[in-house]
Coordinates of C-alpha atoms in Angstrom, one line a residue:
X1 CA 45.1 -14.6 -43.6
X2 CA 42.5 -17.4 -44.3
X3 CA 43.4 -19.1 -40.9
X4 CA 43.2 -15.9 -39.1
X5 CA 39.7 -15.2 -40.6
X6 CA 38.6 -18.8 -39.7
X7 CA 39.8 -18.3 -36.1
X8 CA 37.8 -15.0 -35.9
X9 CA 34.6 -16.7 -37.2
X10 CA 35.1 -19.6 -34.7
X11 CA 35.4 -17.2 -31.9
X12 CA 32.4 -15.3 -33.0
X13 CA 30.3 -18.5 -33.2
X14 CA 31.4 -19.5 -29.7
X15 CA 30.5 -16.1 -28.4
X16 CA 27.0 -16.4 -30.0
X17 CA 26.3 -19.8 -28.5
X18 CA 26.9 -18.6 -25.0
X19 CA 23.6 -18.0 -23.2
X20 CA 22.8 -14.5 -21.9
X21 CA 23.2 -13.9 -18.3
X22 CA 19.8 -12.9 -16.6
X23 CA 20.1 -11.0 -13.4
X24 CA 17.0 -11.2 -11.2
X25 CA 16.4 -8.9 -8.3
X26 CA 13.9 -10.2 -5.6
X27 CA 13.2 -7.1 -3.5
X28 CA 11.6 -7.6 -0.1
X29 CA 8.9 -5.0 -1.1
X30 CA 8.0 -7.2 -4.1
X31 CA 7.9 -10.4 -2.0
X32 CA 5.9 -9.2 1.0
X33 CA 3.9 -6.1 -0.1
X34 CA 2.8 -7.0 -3.6
X35 CA -0.9 -6.2 -3.8
X36 CA -2.9 -6.2 -7.1
X37 CA -6.0 -4.1 -7.6
X38 CA -8.4 -4.2 -10.5
X39 CA -9.7 -0.6 -11.3
X40 CA -12.8 -0.5 -13.4
X41 CA -14.5 2.6 -15.0
X42 CA -18.1 2.3 -16.2
X43 CA -19.8 5.0 -18.3
X44 CA -22.9 6.3 -16.6
X45 CA -24.6 7.0 -19.9
X46 CA -24.1 3.8 -22.1
X47 CA -22.7 1.3 -19.5
X48 CA -19.5 0.7 -21.4
X49 CA -16.7 -0.5 -19.0
X50 CA -13.0 -0.8 -19.1
X51 CA -10.6 -2.0 -16.5
X52 CA -6.9 -2.3 -15.7
X53 CA -4.7 -3.9 -13.1
X54 CA -2.7 -1.7 -10.8
X55 CA 0.2 -2.7 -8.3
X56 CA 0.3 -1.3 -4.8
X57 CA 3.0 -1.7 -2.3
X58 CA 1.1 0.2 0.4
X59 CA -2.3 1.7 0.7
X60 CA -2.7 5.4 1.7
X61 CA -5.9 5.6 3.6
X62 CA -7.8 8.6 5.1
X63 CA -8.1 9.5 8.8
X64 CA -11.8 10.3 9.2
X65 CA -14.5 10.5 11.7
X66 CA -18.3 9.8 11.9
X67 CA -21.0 12.4 12.4
X68 CA -20.9 11.7 16.1
X69 CA -17.1 12.6 16.2
X70 CA -15.9 9.1 16.6
X71 CA -12.6 8.4 14.8
X72 CA -12.7 5.7 12.0
X73 CA -11.0 2.4 12.7
X74 CA -8.8 0.8 10.1
X75 CA -11.7 -1.2 8.6
X76 CA -13.8 2.0 8.0
X77 CA -10.8 3.8 6.4
X78 CA -10.4 0.8 4.0
X79 CA -14.1 0.9 3.2
X80 CA -13.8 4.5 2.3
X81 CA -10.7 3.8 0.1
X82 CA -12.4 1.0 -1.9
X83 CA -15.9 2.6 -2.1
X84 CA -17.3 3.4 -5.6
X85 CA -16.9 7.1 -6.7
X86 CA -17.9 9.1 -9.8
X87 CA -15.2 10.6 -12.0
X88 CA -15.7 13.2 -14.8
X89 CA -14.3 11.9 -18.1
X90 CA -15.5 11.4 -21.7
X91 CA -16.6 8.0 -22.8
X92 CA -14.7 6.2 -25.6
X93 CA -17.9 4.7 -27.0
X94 CA -20.7 7.2 -26.8
X95 CA -20.9 11.1 -27.2
X96 CA -23.2 11.7 -24.2
X97 CA -20.9 10.0 -21.6
X98 CA -19.1 12.6 -19.6
X99 CA -18.8 10.8 -16.3
X100 CA -18.0 7.2 -15.1
X101 CA -18.2 5.2 -11.9
X102 CA -15.0 3.9 -10.6
X103 CA -14.8 0.7 -8.6
X104 CA -11.7 -1.0 -7.1
X105 CA -11.3 -4.6 -6.0
X106 CA -8.4 -6.7 -4.8
X107 CA -7.4 -9.6 -7.0
X108 CA -4.1 -10.7 -5.3
X109 CA -3.2 -10.1 -1.7
X110 CA 0.3 -9.6 -0.2
X111 CA 2.1 -11.6 2.4
X112 CA 2.0 -8.5 4.6
X113 CA -0.1 -5.3 4.2
X114 CA 1.4 -1.9 4.8
X115 CA -1.1 0.9 5.6
X116 CA -0.3 4.7 5.5
X117 CA -2.6 7.1 7.3
X118 CA -3.0 10.4 5.5
X119 CA -2.8 12.7 8.5
X120 CA -1.8 15.9 6.5
X121 CA -4.6 17.8 4.9
X122 CA -4.3 20.6 2.5
X123 CA -6.2 23.7 4.0
X124 CA -6.4 27.3 2.8
X125 CA -5.8 30.2 5.1
X126 CA -7.8 33.5 5.0
X127 CA -5.1 35.1 3.1
X128 CA -5.3 32.4 0.3
X129 CA -2.1 30.6 1.4
X130 CA -2.3 26.8 1.1
X131 CA -0.9 25.0 4.1
X132 CA -0.8 21.3 5.4
X133 CA -2.6 20.8 8.6
X134 CA -2.0 17.6 10.7
X135 CA -5.0 15.5 11.8
X136 CA -4.1 14.3 15.2
X137 CA -7.2 12.1 15.8
X138 CA -6.5 8.8 17.6
X139 CA -7.0 5.8 15.4
X140 CA -8.4 2.7 17.2
X141 CA -6.4 -0.4 16.5
X142 CA -7.2 -4.0 16.5
X143 CA -4.9 -7.1 16.7
X144 CA -6.3 -8.6 13.5
X145 CA -7.6 -7.4 10.1
X146 CA -9.5 -9.0 7.3
X147 CA -9.5 -7.7 3.7
X148 CA -11.7 -10.4 2.2
X149 CA -14.7 -8.0 1.7
X150 CA -12.7 -5.9 -0.7
X151 CA -11.8 -8.9 -2.9
X152 CA -13.2 -9.4 -6.4
X153 CA -16.2 -11.8 -6.7
X154 CA -14.3 -13.6 -9.4
X155 CA -11.4 -14.4 -7.0
X156 CA -11.3 -16.9 -4.1
X157 CA -11.7 -14.9 -1.0
X158 CA -8.9 -15.5 1.6
X159 CA -9.8 -16.9 5.0
X160 CA -6.8 -15.7 6.9
X161 CA -6.3 -12.5 8.9
X162 CA -3.5 -10.0 9.1
X163 CA -2.1 -9.5 12.6
X164 CA -0.7 -6.2 13.7
X165 CA 3.1 -6.3 14.1
X166 CA 4.3 -2.8 14.0
X167 CA 3.2 0.9 14.1
X168 CA 5.3 3.9 13.0
X169 CA 4.6 7.3 14.7
X170 CA 5.3 10.8 13.4
X171 CA 6.0 13.3 16.3
X172 CA 5.6 16.8 15.2
X173 CA 3.1 19.4 13.9
X174 CA 4.2 19.8 10.3
X175 CA 5.0 17.6 7.3
X176 CA 8.4 19.2 6.9
X177 CA 9.8 18.5 10.4
X178 CA 9.4 16.1 13.2
X179 CA 10.7 12.8 14.6
X180 CA 9.8 9.2 13.9
X181 CA 9.4 6.4 16.5
X182 CA 8.0 2.9 16.2
X183 CA 6.4 0.1 18.2
X184 CA 7.1 -3.4 17.0
X185 CA 6.3 -6.9 18.3
X186 CA 9.4 -8.7 19.4
X187 CA 10.2 -12.1 21.0
X188 CA 12.3 -11.1 24.0
X189 CA 12.8 -14.5 25.6
X190 CA 14.4 -17.5 23.8
X191 CA 12.0 -20.1 25.3
X192 CA 8.9 -18.1 25.0
X193 CA 6.6 -18.0 21.9
X194 CA 4.8 -15.0 23.1
X195 CA 5.8 -11.7 21.4
X196 CA 5.8 -8.4 23.3
X197 CA 5.5 -4.8 22.2
X198 CA 8.8 -2.8 22.1
X199 CA 9.0 0.9 21.7
X200 CA 12.0 2.1 19.6
X201 CA 13.3 5.7 19.7
X202 CA 16.6 6.1 17.8
X203 CA 18.9 3.8 19.8
X204 CA 16.6 3.3 22.8
X205 CA 14.3 0.3 23.1
X206 CA 11.9 -0.5 26.0
X207 CA 8.8 -2.6 26.5
X208 CA 5.5 -0.9 26.1
X209 CA 1.8 -1.7 25.8
X210 CA 0.0 -0.4 22.8
X211 CA -3.7 0.6 22.6

């Protein structure tokens, strides 16, 4: 009985000494699209401010146009996303504070940036029904993009540029139906370093210019 008990205690000690197995999962979304933003709220009455860090894997930006009807470019949509705005909320420090100014700034940039254009807008019909309307405005694209102007003043601003490598298209009039196609840069020749735009539609792929 004693030897059996000692054997059980020995096995228990051996089990306790074994290090725990830690399983780590490195997702491509975390490796390439990890973007950190500092969001700050400042009371408009007493000036008290508080901030927190938020993680984004993509940025959903508006499709807009200027007063002259010219569609916004990517830079203008990003400026609108990061611009300061007032929010109605009660201050934690003073009784008079009922609104605060919200600011957002990047503190850590991703290897690749993923942008989602919000083309569907909630509108109300004459009968009061709420529907989603698709904004089909053309968005002017450039080959490169800088986000250094949206970085925090406390962080070192990056010098590099992001280069356009792919565009996903939604074909259809509603948010509940349609078809998706894409254009992506590909190296089609083994000895060539120049990439070309390829249009993909299900199993079909063909060369195409993008503008």
